[in-house]
Coordinates of C-alpha atoms and ligand atoms in Angstrom, one line a residue:
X258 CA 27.0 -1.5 4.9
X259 CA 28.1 -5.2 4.5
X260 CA 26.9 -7.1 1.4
X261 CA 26.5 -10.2 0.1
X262 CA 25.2 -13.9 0.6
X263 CA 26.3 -15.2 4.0
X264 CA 26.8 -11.9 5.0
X265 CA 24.8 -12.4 7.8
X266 CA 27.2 -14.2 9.8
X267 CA 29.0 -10.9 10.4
X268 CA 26.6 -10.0 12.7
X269 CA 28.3 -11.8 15.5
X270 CA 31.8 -10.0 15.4
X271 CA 30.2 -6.3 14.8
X272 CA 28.2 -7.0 17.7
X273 CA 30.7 -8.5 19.9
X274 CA 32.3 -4.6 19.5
X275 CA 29.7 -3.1 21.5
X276 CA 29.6 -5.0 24.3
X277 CA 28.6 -8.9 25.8
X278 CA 24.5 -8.3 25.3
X279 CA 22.7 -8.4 22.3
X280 CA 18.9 -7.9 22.2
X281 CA 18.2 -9.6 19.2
X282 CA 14.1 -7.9 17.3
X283 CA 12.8 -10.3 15.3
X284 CA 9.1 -11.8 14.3
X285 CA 7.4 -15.3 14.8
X286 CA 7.4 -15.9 11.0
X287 CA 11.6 -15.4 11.3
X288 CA 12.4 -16.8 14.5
X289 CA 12.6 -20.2 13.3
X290 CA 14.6 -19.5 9.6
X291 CA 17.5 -20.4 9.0
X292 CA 18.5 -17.3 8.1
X293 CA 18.1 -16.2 11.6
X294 CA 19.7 -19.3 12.8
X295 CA 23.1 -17.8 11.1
X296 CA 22.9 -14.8 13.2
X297 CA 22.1 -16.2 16.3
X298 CA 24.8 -18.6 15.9
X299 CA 27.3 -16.0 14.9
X300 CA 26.4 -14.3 17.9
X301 CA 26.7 -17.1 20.1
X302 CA 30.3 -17.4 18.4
X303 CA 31.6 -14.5 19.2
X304 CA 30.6 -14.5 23.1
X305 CA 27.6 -12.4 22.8
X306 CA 24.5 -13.3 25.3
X307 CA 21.1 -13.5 23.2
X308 CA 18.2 -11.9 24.7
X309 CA 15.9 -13.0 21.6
X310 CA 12.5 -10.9 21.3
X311 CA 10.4 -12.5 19.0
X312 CA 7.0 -10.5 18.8
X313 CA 7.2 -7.9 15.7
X314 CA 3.5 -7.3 15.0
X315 CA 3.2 -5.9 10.9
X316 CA 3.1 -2.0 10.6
X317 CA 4.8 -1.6 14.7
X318 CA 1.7 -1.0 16.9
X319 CA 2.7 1.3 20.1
X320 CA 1.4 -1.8 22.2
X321 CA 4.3 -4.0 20.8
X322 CA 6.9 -1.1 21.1
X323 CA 5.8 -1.3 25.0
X324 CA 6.5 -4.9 25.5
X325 CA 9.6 -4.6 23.4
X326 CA 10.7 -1.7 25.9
X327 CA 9.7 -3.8 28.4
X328 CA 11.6 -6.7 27.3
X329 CA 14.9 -4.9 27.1
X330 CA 15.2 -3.2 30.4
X331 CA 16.2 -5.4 32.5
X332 CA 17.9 -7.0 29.9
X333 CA 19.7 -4.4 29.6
X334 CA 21.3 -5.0 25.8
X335 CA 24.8 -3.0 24.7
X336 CA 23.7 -3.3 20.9
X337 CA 20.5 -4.4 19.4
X338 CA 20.3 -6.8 16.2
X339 CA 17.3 -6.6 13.9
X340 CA 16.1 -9.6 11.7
X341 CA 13.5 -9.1 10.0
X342 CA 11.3 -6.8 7.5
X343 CA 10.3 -3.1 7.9
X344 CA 8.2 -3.5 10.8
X345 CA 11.1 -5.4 12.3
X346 CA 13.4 -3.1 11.8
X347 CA 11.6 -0.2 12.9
X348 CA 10.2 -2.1 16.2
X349 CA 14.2 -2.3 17.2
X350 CA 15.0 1.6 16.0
X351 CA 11.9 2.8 18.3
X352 CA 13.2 -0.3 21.2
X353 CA 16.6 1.4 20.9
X354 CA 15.7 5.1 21.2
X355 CA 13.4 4.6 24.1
X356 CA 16.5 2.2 25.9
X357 CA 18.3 5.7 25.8
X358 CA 15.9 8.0 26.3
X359 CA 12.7 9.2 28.0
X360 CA 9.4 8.5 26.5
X361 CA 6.7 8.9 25.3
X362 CA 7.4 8.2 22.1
X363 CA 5.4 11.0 21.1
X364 CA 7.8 13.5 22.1
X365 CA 9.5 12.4 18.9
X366 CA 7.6 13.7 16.2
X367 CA 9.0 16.2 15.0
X368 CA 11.6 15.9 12.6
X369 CA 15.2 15.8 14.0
X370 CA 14.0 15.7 17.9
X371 CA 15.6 13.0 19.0
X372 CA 18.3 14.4 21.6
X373 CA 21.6 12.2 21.1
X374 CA 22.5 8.6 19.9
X375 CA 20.5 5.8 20.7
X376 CA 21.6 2.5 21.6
X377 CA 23.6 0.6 18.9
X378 CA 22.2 -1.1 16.1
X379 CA 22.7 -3.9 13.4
X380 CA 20.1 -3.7 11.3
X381 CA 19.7 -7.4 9.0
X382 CA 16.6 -7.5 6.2
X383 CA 14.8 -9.8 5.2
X384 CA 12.6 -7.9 2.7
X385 CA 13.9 -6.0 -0.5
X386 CA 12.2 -3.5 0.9
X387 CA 11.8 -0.8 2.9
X388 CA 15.4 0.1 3.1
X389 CA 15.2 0.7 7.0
X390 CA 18.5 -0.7 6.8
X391 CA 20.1 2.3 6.2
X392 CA 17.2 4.9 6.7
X393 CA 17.2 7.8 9.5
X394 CA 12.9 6.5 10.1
X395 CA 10.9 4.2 11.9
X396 CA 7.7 4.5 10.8
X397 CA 5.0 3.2 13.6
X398 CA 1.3 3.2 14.6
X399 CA 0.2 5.5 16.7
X400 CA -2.5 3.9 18.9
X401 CA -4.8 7.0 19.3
X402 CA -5.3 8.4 15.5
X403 CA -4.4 4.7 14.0
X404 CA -2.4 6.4 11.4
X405 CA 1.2 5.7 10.9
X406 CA 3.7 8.4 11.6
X407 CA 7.5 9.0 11.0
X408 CA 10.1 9.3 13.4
X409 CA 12.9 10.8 11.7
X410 CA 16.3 11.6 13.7
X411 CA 20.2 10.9 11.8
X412 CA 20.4 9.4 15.5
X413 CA 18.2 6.1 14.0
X414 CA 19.9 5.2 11.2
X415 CA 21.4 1.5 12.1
X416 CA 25.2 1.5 12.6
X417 CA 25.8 -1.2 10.3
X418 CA 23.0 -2.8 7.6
X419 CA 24.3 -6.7 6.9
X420 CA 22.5 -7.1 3.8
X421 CA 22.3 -11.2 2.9
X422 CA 19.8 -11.9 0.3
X423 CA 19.6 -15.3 1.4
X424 CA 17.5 -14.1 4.4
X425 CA 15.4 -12.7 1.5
X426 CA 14.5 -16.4 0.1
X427 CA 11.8 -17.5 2.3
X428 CA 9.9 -13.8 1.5
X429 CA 6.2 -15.2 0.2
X430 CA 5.4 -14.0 -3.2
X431 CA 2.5 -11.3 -2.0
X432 CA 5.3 -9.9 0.3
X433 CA 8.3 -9.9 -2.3
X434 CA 5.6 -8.3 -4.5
X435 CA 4.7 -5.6 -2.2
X436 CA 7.7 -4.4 -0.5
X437 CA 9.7 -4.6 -4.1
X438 CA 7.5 -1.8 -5.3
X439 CA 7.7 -0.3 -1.7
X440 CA 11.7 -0.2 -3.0
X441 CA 10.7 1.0 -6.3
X442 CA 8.4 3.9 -4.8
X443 CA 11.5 5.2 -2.9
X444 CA 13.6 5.1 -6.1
X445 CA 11.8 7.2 -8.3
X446 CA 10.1 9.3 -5.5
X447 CA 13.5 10.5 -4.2
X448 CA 14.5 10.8 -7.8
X449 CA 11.8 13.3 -8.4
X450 CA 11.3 15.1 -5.1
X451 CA 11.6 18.5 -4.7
X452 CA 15.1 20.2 -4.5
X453 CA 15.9 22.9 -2.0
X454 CA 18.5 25.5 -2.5
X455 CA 21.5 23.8 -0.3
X456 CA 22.0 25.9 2.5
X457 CA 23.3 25.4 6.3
X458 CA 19.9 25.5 8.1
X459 CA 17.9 23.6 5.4
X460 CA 20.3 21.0 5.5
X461 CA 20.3 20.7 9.2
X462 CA 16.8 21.4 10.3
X463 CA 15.7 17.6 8.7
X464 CA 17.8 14.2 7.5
X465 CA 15.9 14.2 4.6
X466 CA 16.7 16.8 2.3
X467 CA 15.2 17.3 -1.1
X468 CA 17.1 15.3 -4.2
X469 CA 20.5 15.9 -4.5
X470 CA 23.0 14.8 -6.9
X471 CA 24.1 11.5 -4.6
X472 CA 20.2 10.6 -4.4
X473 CA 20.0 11.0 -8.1
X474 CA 22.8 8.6 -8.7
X475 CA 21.7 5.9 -6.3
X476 CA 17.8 6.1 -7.2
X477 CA 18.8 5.6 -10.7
X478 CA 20.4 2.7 -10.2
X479 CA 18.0 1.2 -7.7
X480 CA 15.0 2.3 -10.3
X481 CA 16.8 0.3 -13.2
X482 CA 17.8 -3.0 -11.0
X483 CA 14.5 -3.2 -9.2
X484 CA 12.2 -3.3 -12.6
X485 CA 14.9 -5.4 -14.2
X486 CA 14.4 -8.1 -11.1
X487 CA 10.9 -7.3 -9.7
X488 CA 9.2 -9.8 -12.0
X489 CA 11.7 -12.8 -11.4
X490 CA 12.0 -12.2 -7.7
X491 CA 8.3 -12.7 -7.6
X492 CA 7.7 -15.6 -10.0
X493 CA 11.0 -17.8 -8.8
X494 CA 11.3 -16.7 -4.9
X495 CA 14.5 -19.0 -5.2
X496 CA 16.3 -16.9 -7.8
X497 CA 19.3 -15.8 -6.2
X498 CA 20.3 -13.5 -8.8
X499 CA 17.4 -11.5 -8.7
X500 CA 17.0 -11.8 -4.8
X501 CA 20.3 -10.1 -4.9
X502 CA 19.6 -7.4 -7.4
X503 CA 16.3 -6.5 -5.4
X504 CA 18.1 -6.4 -2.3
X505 CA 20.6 -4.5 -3.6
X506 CA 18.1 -1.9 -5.4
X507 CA 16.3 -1.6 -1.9
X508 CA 19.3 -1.2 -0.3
X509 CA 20.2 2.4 -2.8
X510 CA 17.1 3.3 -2.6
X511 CA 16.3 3.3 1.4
X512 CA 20.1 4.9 0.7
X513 CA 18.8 8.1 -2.2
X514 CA 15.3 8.6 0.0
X515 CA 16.9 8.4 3.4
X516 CA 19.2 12.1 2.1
X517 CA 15.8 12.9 0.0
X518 CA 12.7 11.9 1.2
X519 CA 9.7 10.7 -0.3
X520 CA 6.5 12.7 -1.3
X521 CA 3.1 12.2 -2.5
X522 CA 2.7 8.2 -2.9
X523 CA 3.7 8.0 0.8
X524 CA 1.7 11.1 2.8
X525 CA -1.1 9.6 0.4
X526 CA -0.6 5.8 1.5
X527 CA -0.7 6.7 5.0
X528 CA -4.6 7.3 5.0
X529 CA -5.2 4.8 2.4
X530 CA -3.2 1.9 4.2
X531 CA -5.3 3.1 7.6
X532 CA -8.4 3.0 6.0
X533 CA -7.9 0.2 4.2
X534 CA -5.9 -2.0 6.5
X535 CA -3.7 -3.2 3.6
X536 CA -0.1 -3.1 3.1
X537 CA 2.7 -0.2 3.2
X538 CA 4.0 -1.7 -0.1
X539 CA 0.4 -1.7 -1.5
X540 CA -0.3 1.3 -1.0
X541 CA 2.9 3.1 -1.8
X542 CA 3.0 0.6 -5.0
X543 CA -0.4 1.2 -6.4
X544 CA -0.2 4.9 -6.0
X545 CA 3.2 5.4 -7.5
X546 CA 1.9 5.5 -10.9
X547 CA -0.8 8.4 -10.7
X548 CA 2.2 10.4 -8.8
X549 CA 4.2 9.9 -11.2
X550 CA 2.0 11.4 -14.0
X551 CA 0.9 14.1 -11.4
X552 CA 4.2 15.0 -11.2
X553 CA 5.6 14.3 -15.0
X554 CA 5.7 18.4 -15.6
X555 CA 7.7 19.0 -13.2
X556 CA 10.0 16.0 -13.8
X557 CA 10.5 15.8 -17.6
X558 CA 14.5 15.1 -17.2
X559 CA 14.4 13.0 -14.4
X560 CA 11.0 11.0 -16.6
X561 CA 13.6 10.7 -19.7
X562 CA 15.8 9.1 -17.4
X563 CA 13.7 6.9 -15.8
X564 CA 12.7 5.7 -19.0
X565 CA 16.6 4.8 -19.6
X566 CA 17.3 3.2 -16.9
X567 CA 13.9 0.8 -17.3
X568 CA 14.2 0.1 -21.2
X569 CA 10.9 1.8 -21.5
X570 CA 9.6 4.9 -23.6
X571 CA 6.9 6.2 -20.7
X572 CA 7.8 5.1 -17.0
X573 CA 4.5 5.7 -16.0
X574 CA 3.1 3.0 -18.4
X575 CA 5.9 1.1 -17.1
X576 CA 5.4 1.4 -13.3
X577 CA 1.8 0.7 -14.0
X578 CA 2.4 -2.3 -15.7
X579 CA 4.8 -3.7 -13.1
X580 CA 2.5 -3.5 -10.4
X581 CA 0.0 -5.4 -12.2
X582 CA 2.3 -8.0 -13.2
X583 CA 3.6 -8.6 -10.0
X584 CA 0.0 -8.4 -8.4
X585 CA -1.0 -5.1 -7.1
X586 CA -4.8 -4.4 -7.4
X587 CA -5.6 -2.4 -10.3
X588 CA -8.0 0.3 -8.3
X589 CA -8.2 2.0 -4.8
X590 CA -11.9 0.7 -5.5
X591 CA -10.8 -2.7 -5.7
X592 CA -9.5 -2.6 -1.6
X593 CA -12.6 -1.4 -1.1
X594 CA -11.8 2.4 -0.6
X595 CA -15.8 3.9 -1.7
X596 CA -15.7 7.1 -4.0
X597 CA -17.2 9.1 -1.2
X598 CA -14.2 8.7 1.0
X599 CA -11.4 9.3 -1.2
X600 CA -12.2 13.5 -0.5
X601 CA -11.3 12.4 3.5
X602 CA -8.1 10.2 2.5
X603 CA -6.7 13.7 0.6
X604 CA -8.0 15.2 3.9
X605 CA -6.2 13.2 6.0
X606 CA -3.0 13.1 3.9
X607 CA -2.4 16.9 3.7
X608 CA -1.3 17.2 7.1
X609 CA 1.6 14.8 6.7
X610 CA 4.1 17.8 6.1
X611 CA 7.1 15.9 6.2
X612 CA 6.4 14.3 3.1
X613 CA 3.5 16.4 1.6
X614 CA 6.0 19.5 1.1
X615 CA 9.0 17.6 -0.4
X616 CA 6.4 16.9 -3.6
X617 CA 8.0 18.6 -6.5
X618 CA 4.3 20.0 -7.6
X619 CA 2.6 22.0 -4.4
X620 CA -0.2 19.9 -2.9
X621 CA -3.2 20.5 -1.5
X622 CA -6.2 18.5 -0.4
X623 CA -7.9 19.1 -4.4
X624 CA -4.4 17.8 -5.7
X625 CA -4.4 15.2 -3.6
X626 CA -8.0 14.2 -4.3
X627 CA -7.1 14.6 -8.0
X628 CA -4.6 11.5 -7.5
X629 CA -6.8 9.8 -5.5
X630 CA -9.9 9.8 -8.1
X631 CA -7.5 8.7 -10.7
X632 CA -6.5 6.1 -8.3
X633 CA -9.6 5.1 -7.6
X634 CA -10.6 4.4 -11.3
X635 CA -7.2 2.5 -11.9
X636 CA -6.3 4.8 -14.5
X637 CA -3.5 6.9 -14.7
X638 CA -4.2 8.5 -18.0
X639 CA -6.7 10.4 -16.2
X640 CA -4.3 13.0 -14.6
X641 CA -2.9 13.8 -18.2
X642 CA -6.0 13.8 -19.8
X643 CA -6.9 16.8 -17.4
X644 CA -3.9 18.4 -18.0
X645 CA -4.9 19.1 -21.5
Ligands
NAD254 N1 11.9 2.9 8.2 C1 11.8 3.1 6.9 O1 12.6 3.8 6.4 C2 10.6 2.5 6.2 C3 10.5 2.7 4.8 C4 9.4 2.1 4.2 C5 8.5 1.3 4.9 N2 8.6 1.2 6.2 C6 7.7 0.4 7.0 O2 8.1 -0.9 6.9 C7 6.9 -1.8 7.1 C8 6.8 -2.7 5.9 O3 8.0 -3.6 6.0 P1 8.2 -4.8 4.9 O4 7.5 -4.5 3.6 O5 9.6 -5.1 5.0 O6 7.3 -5.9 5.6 P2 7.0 -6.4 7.1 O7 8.3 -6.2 7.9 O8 5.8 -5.6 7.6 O9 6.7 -7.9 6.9 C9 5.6 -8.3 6.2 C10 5.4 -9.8 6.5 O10 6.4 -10.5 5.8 C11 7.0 -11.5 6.6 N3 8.4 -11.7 6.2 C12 9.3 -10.7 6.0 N4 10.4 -11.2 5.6 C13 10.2 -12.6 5.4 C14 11.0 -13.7 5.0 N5 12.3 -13.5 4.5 N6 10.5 -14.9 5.0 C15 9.2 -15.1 5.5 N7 8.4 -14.1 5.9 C16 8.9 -12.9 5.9 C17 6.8 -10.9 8.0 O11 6.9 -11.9 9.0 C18 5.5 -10.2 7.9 O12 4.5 -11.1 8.2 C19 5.7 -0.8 7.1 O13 5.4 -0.6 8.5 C20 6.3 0.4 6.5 O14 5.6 1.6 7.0 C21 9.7 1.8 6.9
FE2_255 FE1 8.0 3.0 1.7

């Protein structure tokens, strides 16, 4: 991980030790930043051809995987470089697994099935964010259930994340908003996901393994930087300082969830963002509070931490708040989710194992519907209230 404004201009050099060809993943809304100038021109620099595809598509549809697959083989690219956001990022992990091995990308799936290394990759953000930077999953759509899935493999986490938060100037406000609470979502769900007793096979069998006490350490920190900068980010897009902080934040916490995983908020924002055609960081954002609370008796230390960390004396008021403040709809009725589908979206969530069953509270489709009403109504409250 390499840090720090200008940063980006490293790219060049690191790539230059893989080999003469760079295929270089990027979108049309980067392609002509200057951000992106500084890498291609650090590139160009250090002797490395450019093989520049530009097509990213939002929330990586398989058709855009194919043409970036397509792109690269006769290319044929030593090292791939990244500019971008999530989907960016996780176009090039996919591009860079299928360069090396057999598809479809299907095969995948499961967790930790991906064979051996895949090619190379320099991975440069331009959201603070999704922390793909540094995460082993490319999360893309697959074209026959529309939902998103996970690819998660240690074999896709990037070999270098140049993090420059002057590539994270130009972010528009809605995005800032919604991939900031994206980075905030990973923070305090990796902070209070489930913990598994550390042994050799559970360890091995998956990348992401239940909190720990390096997630802990790194979540904490992310969770107090991002709500300390969240706001600013969003209201001065040309605040360095708390570009830098939120880059920095997202960059722990893709770090903490990447070893930990993430639970509810996530399985739950997979339906929700399908049905709703909204955005990861809306989704994840909105619903963070209500798992939060769903979760709070499970999670009293890590809550009285939280609240340390944020200045605040109940995190769930304070998540709430922050999403509001920065934006975020204050329903699941409000994207126009109707109350009779919200049973279907806990339906639909359940099966997403990977994340459902590192949830520090057991779910099941009424739990998950539970969150979802409460969700629905905008009121967090709601899950306490039928506690007692
Ligand atoms: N791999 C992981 O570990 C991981 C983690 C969380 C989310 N995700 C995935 O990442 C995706 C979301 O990524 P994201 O929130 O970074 O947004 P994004 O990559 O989907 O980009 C959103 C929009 O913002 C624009 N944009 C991004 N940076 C910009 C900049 N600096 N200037 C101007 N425009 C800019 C893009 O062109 C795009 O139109 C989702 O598909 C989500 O599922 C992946
Ligand atoms: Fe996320």
């Amino acid at each position: 991980m390499i840090f720090g404004t200008g940063m980006a201009s490293a790219a060049g050099p690191l790539a230059a030790g893989y080999g003469d060809r760079a295929l270089v993943v990027t979108d049309p809304n980067i392609v002509g930043s200057p951000g992106f100038e500084s890498v291609r021109t650090s590139l160009h620099e250090a002797g490395v051809d450019v093989g520049v595809f530009s097509e990213a598509v939002v929330d990586v549809p398989e058709s855009t995987i194919a043409q970036a697959v397509e792109y690269a083989a006769p290319y044929r690219p030593d090292v791939v470089v990244a500019v971008g956001g999530g989907s960016t990022i996780d176009l090039a992990k996919v591009t860079a697994l299928l360069a090396r091995h057999p598809g479809p990308l299907s095969s995948y799936y499961p967790v930790e099935s991906v064979p051996g290394p895949v090619l190379p990759l320099i991975a440069v953000p331009t959201t603070a964010g999704t922390g793909s930077e540094v995460t082993p999953v490319s999360v893309i759509t697959d074209a026959t259930t529309r939902m998103k899935v996970g690819i998660a493999s240690r074999h896709l986490i990037p070999r270098h994340a140049l993090c420059d938060p002057l590539l994270t100037v130009g972010a528009p406000r809605t995005v800032t908003a919604h991939s900031g609470m994206d980075a905030l979502a990973h923070a305090v769900e990796s902070f209070m996901a489930i913990r598994r007793p550390p042994t050799a096979s559970t360890v091995l069998a998956r990348p992401q393994v239940g909190k720990n006490p390096l997630s802990d350490t790194l979540a904490l920190t992310a969770a107090g930087d991002i709500c300390a900068n969240l706001a600013r980010a969003v209201e001065d897009g040309d605040d360095l300082d708390a570009r830098s902080a939120m880059l920095y934040g997202s960059l722990l916490a893709g770090i903490a969830f990447g070893n930990a995983g993430v639970t509810a908020a996530h399985a739950l924002q997979f339906a929700v963002g399908a049905a709703t055609h909204t955005s990861h960081g809306l989704g994840t954002g909105l619903l963070l509070p209500y798992v939060m609370e769903f979760n709070r008796p499970a999670r009293s230390a890590e809550m009285a931490a939280l609240a340390g960390v944020m200045g605040c004396t109940d995190p769930v008021a304070a998540v709430h708040a922050l999403g509001l403040r920065v934006g975020l709809p204050a329903s699941l009725a409000e994207i126009g989710v109707e109350a009779g589908q919200v049973r279907r979206l806990a339906e639909d969530s359940v099966g997403i194992r990977r994340l459902v069953d590192n949830n520090p509270v057991p779910l099941d489709v009424d739990a998950l519907e539970q969150i979802l009403t409460a969700a629905w109504h905008g009121e967090p409250h709601r899950l306490s209230t039928a506690r007692v």
